[in-house]
């Protein structure tokens, strides 16, 4: 799903990202409501930040690796991990 590599809720049970930014882009950021959980996504060439503004922890998959973003918290993961 675009440069974020986002799979939709019809394709995946949890938010799934495989970002591929064009070489000239420094940042891609967007808000996402995943099954009632508000998320803030920021992708740079080096890092992916996922903020969970909801009241429940949410699992995410980034480049094939599963992570959990705690409610009200933010997770930073290497964009190449």
GROMACS .gro file of C-alpha atoms in nm:
model
   81
    1UNK     CA    1   0.000   0.000   0.000
    2UNK     CA    2   0.219   0.278  -0.128
    3UNK     CA    3   0.562   0.370   0.001
    4UNK     CA    4   0.474   0.265   0.356
    5UNK     CA    5   0.413  -0.092   0.241
    6UNK     CA    6   0.099  -0.095   0.456
    7UNK     CA    7  -0.126  -0.396   0.430
    8UNK     CA    8  -0.494  -0.323   0.482
    9UNK     CA    9  -0.713  -0.474   0.754
   10UNK     CA   10  -0.854  -0.703   0.485
   11UNK     CA   11  -0.504  -0.840   0.420
   12UNK     CA   12  -0.361  -0.863   0.772
   13UNK     CA   13  -0.482  -0.905   1.130
   14UNK     CA   14  -0.236  -0.647   1.266
   15UNK     CA   15  -0.081  -0.333   1.115
   16UNK     CA   16   0.188  -0.457   0.878
   17UNK     CA   17   0.445  -0.223   0.724
   18UNK     CA   18   0.729  -0.279   0.478
   19UNK     CA   19   0.842   0.078   0.397
   20UNK     CA   20   1.030   0.161   0.079
   21UNK     CA   21   1.083   0.536   0.058
   22UNK     CA   22   1.212   0.685  -0.266
   23UNK     CA   23   1.578   0.785  -0.234
   24UNK     CA   24   1.499   1.157  -0.241
   25UNK     CA   25   1.235   1.142   0.037
   26UNK     CA   26   1.337   1.231   0.391
   27UNK     CA   27   1.010   1.149   0.566
   28UNK     CA   28   0.662   1.004   0.527
   29UNK     CA   29   0.413   1.054   0.811
   30UNK     CA   30   0.044   0.978   0.849
   31UNK     CA   31  -0.223   0.895   1.105
   32UNK     CA   32  -0.402   0.562   1.093
   33UNK     CA   33  -0.702   0.424   1.277
   34UNK     CA   34  -0.649   0.046   1.296
   35UNK     CA   35  -0.966  -0.123   1.413
   36UNK     CA   36  -1.037   0.159   1.657
   37UNK     CA   37  -0.677   0.213   1.773
   38UNK     CA   38  -0.539   0.554   1.665
   39UNK     CA   39  -0.178   0.530   1.546
   40UNK     CA   40   0.075   0.786   1.428
   41UNK     CA   41   0.327   0.652   1.176
   42UNK     CA   42   0.650   0.830   1.078
   43UNK     CA   43   0.894   0.671   0.835
   44UNK     CA   44   1.242   0.807   0.761
   45UNK     CA   45   1.528   0.636   0.579
   46UNK     CA   46   1.676   0.532   0.916
   47UNK     CA   47   1.386   0.478   1.156
   48UNK     CA   48   1.017   0.403   1.181
   49UNK     CA   49   0.825   0.559   1.470
   50UNK     CA   50   0.485   0.424   1.566
   51UNK     CA   51   0.282   0.606   1.828
   52UNK     CA   52  -0.020   0.444   1.989
   53UNK     CA   53  -0.275   0.704   2.104
   54UNK     CA   54  -0.523   0.435   2.204
   55UNK     CA   55  -0.604   0.266   2.533
   56UNK     CA   56  -0.486  -0.083   2.435
   57UNK     CA   57  -0.148  -0.231   2.341
   58UNK     CA   58  -0.129  -0.319   1.972
   59UNK     CA   59   0.096  -0.565   1.791
   60UNK     CA   60   0.250  -0.448   1.465
   61UNK     CA   61   0.469  -0.617   1.205
   62UNK     CA   62   0.752  -0.416   1.055
   63UNK     CA   63   0.955  -0.577   0.778
   64UNK     CA   64   0.847  -0.920   0.895
   65UNK     CA   65   0.931  -0.869   1.265
   66UNK     CA   66   0.654  -0.847   1.523
   67UNK     CA   67   0.661  -0.567   1.783
   68UNK     CA   68   0.411  -0.446   2.044
   69UNK     CA   69   0.335  -0.077   2.088
   70UNK     CA   70   0.202  -0.012   2.438
   71UNK     CA   71  -0.107   0.202   2.490
   72UNK     CA   72  -0.012   0.569   2.503
   73UNK     CA   73   0.348   0.493   2.404
   74UNK     CA   74   0.573   0.525   2.102
   75UNK     CA   75   0.807   0.267   1.952
   76UNK     CA   76   1.115   0.341   1.739
   77UNK     CA   77   1.245   0.066   1.513
   78UNK     CA   78   1.527   0.070   1.260
   79UNK     CA   79   1.382   0.109   0.911
   80UNK     CA   80   1.610  -0.168   0.787
   81UNK     CA   81   1.535  -0.415   1.069
   0.00000   0.00000   0.00000
